[in-house]
XYZ file of C-alpha atoms in Angstrom:
623
model
C -11.206 -32.351 8.718
C -10.435 -29.575 11.193
C -11.377 -31.781 14.132
C -9.286 -34.708 12.892
C -6.315 -32.453 12.287
C -6.675 -30.882 15.742
C -6.964 -34.257 17.483
C -3.937 -35.588 15.621
C -1.874 -32.535 16.503
C -2.937 -32.772 20.157
C -2.037 -36.465 20.364
C 1.337 -35.871 18.770
C 2.040 -33.037 21.181
C 1.028 -35.154 24.164
C 3.282 -38.015 23.081
C 6.239 -35.701 22.609
C 5.710 -34.150 26.020
C 5.372 -37.569 27.670
C 8.281 -39.179 25.816
C 10.599 -36.359 24.707
C 13.402 -38.861 24.217
C 11.643 -40.128 21.122
C 12.808 -36.955 19.389
C 16.506 -37.546 20.034
C 16.955 -39.061 16.599
C 15.262 -36.042 15.017
C 17.543 -33.645 16.893
C 20.581 -35.608 15.715
C 19.314 -35.526 12.140
C 18.664 -31.783 12.314
C 22.128 -31.115 13.727
C 23.746 -33.091 10.902
C 22.137 -31.072 8.109
C 23.365 -27.726 6.757
C 21.389 -24.730 7.970
C 20.652 -23.709 4.373
C 19.004 -27.074 3.725
C 16.939 -26.770 6.897
C 15.716 -23.348 5.848
C 14.930 -24.585 2.355
C 12.826 -27.374 3.842
C 11.030 -24.978 6.172
C 10.279 -22.530 3.375
C 9.013 -25.386 1.217
C 6.573 -26.498 3.928
C 5.350 -22.928 4.408
C 5.002 -22.398 0.667
C 3.009 -25.621 0.328
C 0.519 -24.564 3.003
C 0.155 -21.047 1.590
C -0.141 -22.389 -1.962
C -2.959 -24.677 -0.854
C -5.080 -21.710 0.189
C -4.004 -19.215 -2.480
C -3.851 -21.270 -5.654
C -5.839 -24.517 -5.410
C -9.510 -25.445 -5.549
C -9.173 -26.944 -2.072
C -9.118 -23.424 -0.672
C -12.887 -23.238 -1.025
C -13.326 -26.549 0.775
C -10.782 -26.053 3.549
C -12.002 -22.579 4.434
C -12.772 -22.999 8.131
C -10.828 -20.635 10.408
C -9.867 -23.434 12.811
C -8.408 -25.670 10.143
C -6.527 -22.791 8.575
C -5.148 -21.695 11.923
C -3.946 -25.233 12.561
C -2.428 -25.498 9.079
C -0.502 -22.239 9.380
C 0.431 -23.188 12.940
C 1.803 -26.494 11.678
C 3.950 -24.672 9.116
C 5.144 -22.268 11.815
C 6.097 -25.071 14.205
C 7.954 -27.005 11.509
C 9.860 -23.938 10.398
C 10.671 -22.923 13.989
C 11.963 -26.427 14.696
C 14.126 -26.422 11.581
C 15.358 -22.883 12.308
C 16.774 -24.073 15.638
C 19.575 -25.688 13.630
C 22.268 -27.292 15.777
C 20.792 -26.118 19.073
C 20.406 -28.908 21.650
C 16.839 -27.860 22.436
C 13.715 -28.570 20.445
C 13.094 -24.884 19.725
C 14.882 -21.574 20.213
C 13.492 -18.108 20.792
C 15.218 -16.709 17.705
C 13.912 -19.664 15.739
C 10.321 -18.829 16.638
C 10.738 -15.174 15.664
C 12.526 -15.877 12.398
C 9.981 -18.574 11.511
C 7.110 -16.145 12.074
C 8.708 -13.566 9.801
C 9.562 -16.154 7.148
C 6.043 -17.604 7.093
C 4.584 -14.121 6.706
C 6.972 -13.292 3.872
C 6.196 -16.520 2.006
C 2.460 -15.851 2.266
C 2.817 -12.189 1.258
C 5.009 -13.058 -1.734
C 2.583 -15.690 -3.014
C -0.356 -13.344 -2.433
C 1.341 -10.565 -4.425
C 2.195 -13.031 -7.197
C -1.524 -13.616 -7.767
C -1.713 -10.258 -9.531
C 1.294 -10.851 -11.778
C -0.785 -12.114 -14.687
C -1.314 -11.339 -18.363
C -5.092 -11.079 -17.912
C -6.089 -8.170 -20.195
C -8.825 -6.606 -18.073
C -8.514 -4.773 -14.776
C -7.901 -6.771 -11.597
C -9.520 -4.304 -9.189
C -11.681 -1.202 -9.315
C -9.008 1.219 -10.524
C -6.081 -1.060 -11.434
C -6.515 -0.855 -15.204
C -6.723 2.915 -15.328
C -3.758 3.149 -12.950
C -1.667 1.291 -15.522
C -2.785 3.888 -18.062
C -1.783 6.675 -15.665
C 1.670 5.181 -15.182
C 2.317 5.011 -18.919
C 1.827 8.691 -19.673
C 5.166 10.033 -18.420
C 7.437 7.722 -20.427
C 5.049 6.112 -22.907
C 2.976 9.020 -24.153
C 3.706 8.134 -27.787
C 1.599 5.004 -27.403
C -1.595 6.989 -27.810
C -3.377 8.542 -30.763
C -3.421 12.098 -29.457
C -1.994 15.413 -30.745
C 1.711 15.542 -29.897
C 1.635 19.189 -28.788
C -1.068 18.593 -26.190
C -0.494 17.269 -22.697
C -2.482 14.205 -21.655
C -3.871 14.886 -18.169
C -3.716 12.096 -15.600
C -5.270 11.851 -12.161
C -2.032 10.869 -10.429
C 0.934 12.569 -8.784
C 4.357 12.805 -10.415
C 6.051 10.755 -7.716
C 3.985 7.643 -8.284
C 3.822 8.151 -12.031
C 7.598 8.463 -12.396
C 8.233 5.347 -10.281
C 5.530 2.959 -11.452
C 5.899 4.184 -15.029
C 9.555 3.165 -15.415
C 8.765 -0.046 -17.388
C 7.287 2.117 -20.150
C 10.790 3.284 -21.012
C 11.071 -0.142 -22.630
C 9.408 -0.525 -26.028
C 6.364 -2.783 -26.149
C 6.425 -3.716 -22.477
C 3.700 -6.230 -21.644
C 0.934 -5.944 -19.079
C 2.523 -8.898 -17.278
C 5.830 -7.040 -17.043
C 4.212 -3.902 -15.653
C 2.282 -5.890 -13.063
C 5.491 -7.644 -12.034
C 7.163 -4.259 -11.635
C 4.224 -3.041 -9.543
C 4.555 -6.048 -7.232
C 8.263 -5.326 -6.790
C 7.661 -1.617 -6.173
C 5.145 -2.503 -3.478
C 7.630 -4.729 -1.636
C 11.349 -4.145 -2.225
C 11.423 -0.519 -0.951
C 9.790 -1.631 2.316
C 12.567 -4.160 2.903
C 15.272 -1.656 1.962
C 13.855 0.855 4.439
C 14.068 -1.731 7.207
C 17.670 -2.498 6.334
C 18.668 1.174 6.201
C 16.862 2.102 9.417
C 17.955 -0.832 11.552
C 21.490 -0.823 10.149
C 21.699 2.755 11.365
C 20.295 1.366 14.622
C 23.256 -1.058 14.687
C 21.583 -4.307 13.673
C 23.823 -6.612 11.658
C 23.941 -9.957 9.860
C 20.981 -12.322 9.915
C 19.224 -10.131 12.439
C 19.322 -7.221 10.007
C 18.024 -9.446 7.203
C 14.979 -10.488 9.214
C 14.340 -6.956 10.478
C 14.126 -5.808 6.870
C 11.648 -8.571 6.092
C 9.646 -7.756 9.228
C 9.547 -4.114 8.128
C 7.804 -5.203 4.951
C 5.183 -7.096 6.957
C 4.663 -4.212 9.369
C 4.301 -1.493 6.725
C 2.237 -3.723 4.460
C -0.513 -3.446 7.055
C -1.168 -0.030 5.501
C -0.187 -0.644 2.783
C 1.976 2.382 2.063
C 2.651 3.996 -1.292
C 6.288 3.394 -2.149
C 7.280 7.036 -2.899
C 6.853 7.817 0.800
C 8.911 4.727 1.644
C 11.661 5.912 -0.722
C 11.633 9.306 0.986
C 11.991 7.518 4.328
C 14.963 5.549 2.950
C 16.693 8.855 2.189
C 16.042 9.975 5.763
C 17.426 6.688 7.106
C 20.501 7.096 4.896
C 21.005 10.542 6.435
C 20.918 9.154 10.002
C 24.682 8.822 10.500
C 25.819 10.753 7.439
C 27.958 13.898 7.740
C 25.792 16.957 8.204
C 26.272 18.331 4.676
C 25.320 15.017 3.059
C 22.441 14.572 5.498
C 21.054 17.996 4.572
C 21.036 17.061 0.883
C 19.407 13.686 1.547
C 16.665 15.076 3.776
C 16.022 17.995 1.421
C 15.664 15.584 -1.486
C 13.372 13.380 0.609
C 11.152 16.361 1.377
C 10.942 17.395 -2.259
C 10.179 13.882 -3.498
C 7.525 13.413 -0.821
C 5.891 16.707 -1.797
C 5.718 15.978 -5.531
C 4.292 12.569 -4.697
C 1.549 13.737 -2.325
C 1.180 17.148 -0.771
C 0.079 15.744 2.605
C 3.539 14.169 2.939
C 5.572 17.357 2.544
C 6.566 17.733 6.214
C 7.032 14.023 6.982
C 10.746 13.709 6.057
C 11.570 16.840 8.056
C 9.813 15.473 11.130
C 11.353 11.997 10.850
C 14.829 13.429 10.365
C 14.528 15.849 13.274
C 13.206 13.109 15.573
C 16.019 10.701 14.666
C 18.720 13.351 15.043
C 17.303 14.453 18.378
C 17.081 10.951 19.883
C 19.989 8.984 18.411
C 23.083 8.579 20.563
C 25.521 7.256 17.995
C 25.779 9.969 15.342
C 29.453 10.750 14.620
C 30.456 14.170 15.879
C 27.259 14.743 17.867
C 28.670 14.517 21.367
C 26.776 17.221 23.241
C 23.165 18.243 23.729
C 23.816 21.493 21.849
C 25.101 19.647 18.780
C 22.101 17.353 18.938
C 19.754 20.345 18.923
C 21.646 21.945 16.058
C 21.634 18.811 13.904
C 17.938 18.196 14.530
C 17.093 21.801 13.698
C 19.222 21.893 10.551
C 17.844 18.618 9.194
C 14.288 19.634 10.023
C 14.831 22.900 8.172
C 16.325 21.023 5.207
C 13.236 18.840 5.024
C 10.927 21.871 5.165
C 12.958 23.584 2.453
C 12.765 20.554 0.170
C 9.136 19.805 0.906
C 7.685 23.304 0.940
C 10.000 26.144 -0.062
C 11.772 24.480 -3.010
C 8.540 23.564 -4.848
C 7.280 27.100 -4.223
C 10.512 28.539 -5.593
C 10.462 26.301 -8.666
C 6.829 27.204 -9.329
C 7.726 30.889 -9.129
C 10.644 30.428 -11.549
C 8.410 28.566 -14.005
C 5.830 31.326 -13.822
C 8.502 33.912 -14.636
C 9.654 31.859 -17.617
C 6.081 32.005 -18.925
C 6.029 35.744 -18.422
C 3.544 35.611 -15.556
C 4.605 36.538 -12.042
C 2.794 34.608 -9.308
C 3.179 34.253 -5.604
C 4.268 30.631 -5.904
C 2.657 27.279 -6.442
C 1.421 26.536 -2.988
C -2.180 25.798 -3.848
C -3.462 23.549 -1.134
C -0.326 24.023 0.983
C -1.716 26.906 3.025
C -4.256 27.283 5.797
C -6.886 28.296 3.259
C -5.920 25.503 0.887
C -5.971 22.832 3.579
C -9.342 24.054 4.850
C -10.744 24.054 1.323
C -9.468 20.525 0.727
C -11.010 19.225 3.949
C -14.328 20.900 3.208
C -14.416 19.785 -0.435
C -15.655 16.283 0.373
C -17.625 14.834 3.306
C -15.854 13.422 6.345
C -17.339 10.063 7.371
C -16.420 9.871 11.055
C -18.216 6.566 11.513
C -15.324 4.903 9.678
C -13.188 5.368 12.767
C -15.239 2.560 14.305
C -16.370 -0.857 13.020
C -18.275 -0.356 9.767
C -19.159 -2.183 6.525
C -16.290 -0.600 4.573
C -13.562 -1.631 7.040
C -14.739 -4.191 9.568
C -12.571 -3.233 12.578
C -12.692 0.505 11.879
C -9.622 2.724 11.687
C -9.070 3.057 15.443
C -9.307 -0.636 16.306
C -7.426 -1.594 13.150
C -4.580 0.724 14.116
C -4.527 -0.553 17.694
C -4.187 -4.123 16.454
C -1.559 -3.252 13.852
C 0.643 -0.917 15.886
C -0.495 -1.237 19.504
C 1.806 -4.141 20.450
C 4.851 -2.324 19.052
C 4.009 0.932 20.840
C 3.440 -0.877 24.136
C 6.663 -2.843 23.737
C 8.696 0.310 23.078
C 7.145 2.189 25.999
C 7.754 -0.688 28.419
C 11.299 -1.121 27.136
C 12.002 2.548 27.784
C 10.599 2.340 31.319
C 11.954 -1.057 32.377
C 15.351 -1.021 30.703
C 16.353 2.524 31.443
C 16.273 4.052 27.977
C 16.967 7.527 29.257
C 15.292 10.275 27.265
C 15.063 13.799 28.599
C 11.775 15.651 28.605
C 12.487 17.351 25.269
C 13.269 14.057 23.589
C 10.067 12.514 24.938
C 8.108 15.514 23.688
C 9.771 15.201 20.283
C 8.732 11.563 19.888
C 5.218 12.149 21.215
C 4.721 15.339 19.213
C 5.816 13.845 15.913
C 3.791 10.654 16.286
C 0.656 12.390 17.568
C 0.799 14.869 14.683
C 0.985 12.001 12.206
C -1.857 10.257 14.039
C -4.124 13.293 13.850
C -3.476 13.920 10.164
C -3.881 10.242 9.318
C -7.204 9.908 11.129
C -8.693 12.956 9.418
C -7.572 11.840 5.953
C -8.848 8.331 6.636
C -12.411 9.494 7.228
C -12.687 11.461 3.997
C -15.200 9.855 1.676
C -13.333 7.435 -0.553
C -10.962 6.435 2.241
C -11.109 4.437 5.422
C -10.997 0.957 3.880
C -7.564 0.231 5.393
C -4.712 1.965 7.234
C -2.823 3.397 4.260
C -3.579 7.002 5.215
C -1.735 6.419 8.498
C 1.414 5.874 6.453
C 3.456 8.667 8.034
C 2.642 7.350 11.502
C 3.587 3.750 10.666
C 6.954 4.848 9.271
C 7.433 7.125 12.282
C 6.878 4.113 14.545
C 9.439 2.186 12.518
C 12.032 4.914 13.105
C 11.172 4.887 16.805
C 11.724 1.113 16.860
C 15.091 1.527 15.128
C 16.087 4.154 17.699
C 15.092 1.751 20.474
C 17.154 -0.972 18.802
C 20.145 1.352 18.923
C 19.450 1.854 22.636
C 19.545 -1.880 23.365
C 16.115 -3.211 22.440
C 17.602 -5.902 20.216
C 19.877 -7.432 22.803
C 17.091 -7.416 25.366
C 14.485 -9.027 23.090
C 16.732 -11.664 21.562
C 18.266 -12.823 24.819
C 17.389 -16.418 25.586
C 16.968 -15.683 29.291
C 16.099 -12.813 31.624
C 13.226 -11.773 29.394
C 9.896 -11.002 31.132
C 6.891 -12.988 29.958
C 5.110 -9.847 28.833
C 8.074 -8.896 26.665
C 7.953 -12.311 24.993
C 4.197 -12.050 24.453
C 4.417 -8.555 22.988
C 7.317 -9.540 20.755
C 5.351 -12.475 19.378
C 2.395 -10.161 18.738
C 4.654 -7.646 16.971
C 5.880 -10.419 14.672
C 2.875 -12.693 14.208
C 0.037 -10.204 13.797
C 1.531 -8.447 10.740
C 2.690 -11.816 9.399
C -0.807 -13.304 9.590
C -2.671 -10.571 7.703
C -5.026 -12.101 5.154
C -4.177 -15.710 5.941
C -7.569 -16.831 7.219
C -9.428 -15.351 4.235
C -6.913 -16.341 1.556
C -8.377 -17.661 -1.673
C -7.376 -18.019 -5.324
C -7.943 -14.999 -7.538
C -11.309 -15.435 -9.220
C -10.616 -14.539 -12.847
C -12.431 -15.722 -15.956
C -10.671 -18.371 -17.991
C -8.175 -17.453 -20.686
C -10.708 -18.504 -23.307
C -13.441 -16.340 -21.796
C -11.146 -13.316 -21.541
C -10.115 -13.760 -25.178
C -13.764 -14.054 -26.226
C -14.760 -10.827 -24.462
C -11.657 -9.025 -25.706
C -12.524 -9.974 -29.292
C -15.994 -8.443 -28.895
C -14.533 -5.267 -27.379
C -11.985 -5.007 -30.190
C -14.677 -5.388 -32.832
C -17.005 -2.837 -31.233
C -14.262 -0.276 -30.663
C -13.022 -0.520 -34.261
C -16.563 -0.343 -35.645
C -17.826 2.594 -33.609
C -14.577 4.546 -33.948
C -15.578 5.056 -37.588
C -18.750 6.813 -36.438
C -17.307 9.118 -33.791
C -15.306 9.337 -30.583
C -14.883 6.365 -28.263
C -14.731 7.162 -24.535
C -12.922 4.776 -22.207
C -14.238 5.664 -18.768
C -12.709 2.400 -17.578
C -10.287 -0.273 -18.869
C -7.860 2.255 -20.399
C -5.071 -0.304 -20.102
C -6.537 -1.861 -23.248
C -5.182 1.167 -25.102
C -1.936 1.182 -23.136
C -0.975 -2.328 -24.203
C -2.437 -2.132 -27.725
C -5.101 -4.691 -26.892
C -7.590 -2.671 -28.935
C -7.170 -0.405 -31.933
C -5.456 2.892 -31.112
C -8.511 5.030 -31.701
C -8.208 8.776 -31.017
C -7.800 9.183 -27.268
C -10.424 11.018 -25.239
C -8.503 11.829 -22.031
C -11.446 13.446 -20.225
C -13.887 11.693 -17.906
C -11.517 9.076 -16.552
C -13.053 6.821 -13.923
C -11.041 7.871 -10.850
C -11.433 11.564 -11.628
C -15.167 11.149 -12.157
C -15.377 9.381 -8.798
C -13.419 12.119 -7.019
C -15.555 14.892 -8.468
C -18.722 12.923 -7.718
C -17.741 12.588 -4.060
C -17.173 16.367 -4.015
C -20.517 16.967 -5.786
C -18.709 19.311 -8.171
C -21.490 20.641 -10.383
C -19.106 22.837 -12.369
C -17.033 19.827 -13.408
C -20.033 17.716 -14.387
C -21.675 20.463 -16.435
C -19.443 19.661 -19.425
C -19.901 15.915 -18.888
C -23.685 16.218 -18.887
C -23.588 18.370 -22.010
C -21.434 15.841 -23.868
C -23.803 13.046 -22.861
C -26.917 14.972 -23.860
C -25.565 15.755 -27.324
C -24.326 12.168 -27.559
C -20.783 13.217 -28.343
C -19.440 9.669 -28.068
C -20.323 6.882 -30.470
C -19.288 4.299 -27.852
C -18.619 4.406 -24.112
C -16.664 1.653 -22.385
C -17.365 1.525 -18.650
C -17.793 -0.797 -15.734
C -21.374 -2.134 -15.611
C -23.666 0.754 -14.689
C -26.952 0.485 -12.859
C -29.069 2.625 -10.567
C -28.850 1.125 -7.103
C -28.517 3.429 -4.124
C -27.086 1.608 -1.105
C -26.451 3.973 1.786
C -23.739 3.695 4.399
C -24.840 0.241 5.556
C -22.974 -1.250 2.565
C -19.259 -1.366 1.881
C -18.357 1.924 0.186
C -22.080 2.699 0.155
C -21.557 6.479 0.257
C -19.152 6.302 -2.654
C -21.526 4.070 -4.618
C -24.372 6.529 -4.155
C -22.237 9.441 -5.354
C -21.225 7.434 -8.435
C -24.828 6.466 -9.187
C -26.047 10.047 -8.866
C -23.336 11.773 -10.883
C -22.262 9.085 -13.365
C -24.591 6.085 -13.710
C -27.867 7.997 -13.932
C -26.619 10.632 -16.416
C -24.964 8.061 -18.686
C -28.001 5.765 -18.710
C -30.288 8.692 -19.503
C -28.669 9.169 -22.910
C -26.886 5.857 -23.592
C -27.939 2.225 -23.496
C -25.903 -0.940 -22.966
C -25.292 -3.056 -26.059
C -22.928 -5.515 -24.372
C -22.473 -6.253 -20.681
C -19.897 -8.724 -19.413
C -20.382 -8.960 -15.674
C -17.648 -11.548 -15.199
C -14.953 -9.235 -16.571
C -16.516 -5.953 -15.433
C -17.066 -4.413 -18.878
C -20.062 -2.652 -20.360
C -20.325 -1.113 -23.833
C -22.888 1.648 -24.292
C -24.103 3.435 -27.424
C -26.364 6.478 -27.846
C -30.076 5.909 -27.358
C -31.875 6.417 -30.686
C -34.577 8.614 -29.143
C -33.612 9.531 -25.594
C -36.453 10.731 -23.421
C -34.741 11.933 -20.258
C -36.831 11.532 -17.149
C -37.019 14.033 -14.295
C -33.935 12.487 -12.646
C -31.796 13.086 -15.738
C -29.492 16.113 -15.761
C -30.106 18.619 -18.519
C -27.330 20.838 -19.848
C-alpha cells in the first residue's frame, strides 16, 4: 500500500511539473470559492486522515511510517493548496505555514478527544486518582468521611483549584470532568500565545495562527496549565501601566508558587526579561526607565512568589497562637538540598534510554533547537540590536531555567518527557514574541528576500511540534462497554460486601468513589497510589512503618489496587527504577499479608483480601 501510494504521488507530481497548465482549471475553481469554504475543505481532509489513524481499525493495518508520512504529507499539501486562496500561484509561503499549524491542531484535538470518555476506570497510571484529587477542594461532601477532618491529597492547590472547578456543579459526570481536563490542557496554551504575540504586535489571522502554534510548541512538554496561566498574567503585564503590571506579576508569582514551589521565581524572571528587552512599552523611553521597570516587576514577582506566601504563613501561625519563622519549607538552601537528596537522580535519562527514547537532551534539542537557532540568526543577520546587558539577561534567564529543568528531569519518577523544562519552553516563547516585536514576523512571512536557511528553520519550527505523535497514532485500547460494566458490577458487589466486615482501602481507582460508581463506603484517605509511589522512590522507612503495621494486622477487609506482582526489572526497562521501588515497598508487603480474589488485567484492577493464615517469608516487612 505504501509503495503504491508513493508511486501514485510521484507520478502525479511529475505530471504536474511537466504540464503545469493542466492545473489552470483548478486554480480558477479555487479562486472562485470563498476562503472559509476552502479552509473547511482542508480541515475536513486533515481530519479524515487523522481520524483514520486515531479512531479506526485500519490504524493497525496502515501502521508503516512511510505510508503514514505520505498520508499526512498528502493532507498537508491539500491544505496548503487550499490555503493559497485567490493567489495566482499553486502554493504560497503563508499557506504552507498555516497548513502545517492547522494539521497539527486537528491531530492534537482529535488525540485529546480520545480521553473524553465515560469509561469508569482509569485511563492511565494515575489518571483515576487525579480525578479524586481534583474533587476534594469543591466536592468534599461527596465522601463518607468525618466533616471536621481534612482529607489529604497529594496535589498542589493551584492544580486542584483549576482542575477541580467542575465539582462545583452537583453530580458532574466523569465524562464532563475529562472534557474539562482536555480544555484546561489546551485553551490556556492558545491564550498565552495570543497575549504574548499581541504584545509583540502580531494581529489578525497571523495572531490566530501564532496562538495555535503556541499550543503545539508548549504541548511538546506538555506543561501544567497553572504555570501557563501565570505566564498569561506576565504577558498581560507586558505593556500595562507600571502599577497594573506590578499587581499582575505579583499575582502570577503567588499563583505559580502555590501551584508548584519550583515555579516561584519564573514569573519574576519572565517579567524582568520582557521589560528589559521590549522596545514598545508606553512610557519606557530611556535605558534608565527600562532598568527601573525590569527591576520593579522582577521584585513584584519575587514578592508574590516568595515573600507573600511566607508572610501569609506567618499570619496563619499567629492566628493559631504559634509564632513561626514563616512557611518556607523547601524554599531555602537547606530545603532545596534536602529535596534533591531525598530521591535518586538518574543522570542516564539525559541521554537515550528505555523510559524516554531520545533522552532529555536530544528531545529538547529537537523540540526547541530550531526555534533557538532561528532567533539567534535573526538577531545576527537582521540587526536586532541588544546591548550586552540585554543579551546577558536573555542568556541568564534561559540558562537558569535549563539548569533547573535538567536536574528536575533526572529525578526518579521523571524524565519521560520534557514537562519539567516548562519554565524554559515558556521563556523561549517570550523570547520569540520579543523577536516578533523586533521584526521577526515581517522577515519570516515575506514572500521574497528570505534566505533558504530561514525558510528551512521556520518549517522545522512549525512542522516538528505539529507532527508529534503522528507516526505512532492509534485508537485508545479500552475494553468494551459491556466488559467495563461487567467488571464494575463485580467491584461494586465486592466493595459493598466487604465494607460490612471492615475498612476498604482504595490504593487505586478512587474515581469510582468520586463519581458514585461504587457504594460510598467510609473513606480511607491514607496510602493513595501516587503518594505511596513517591515515598517508595524516596525509600522513606518512617512513612512505610505505619503501612506495614496496618497490613500485618490486616486492618483492611478489602484492598483495591492495580494488579500487583513481584517482578524486578532494573533500568533497562521503561520506568524500571520506579517499578522496582514500587515492588519493594508496596507489592511485596501487600502480597505478604493479602491475596488476590479478583484480577482484571484488561481494566487494571485487582481486589485483595486478607490471607487466612499469613506466613510472611524473609522478604516480608515486619512491624
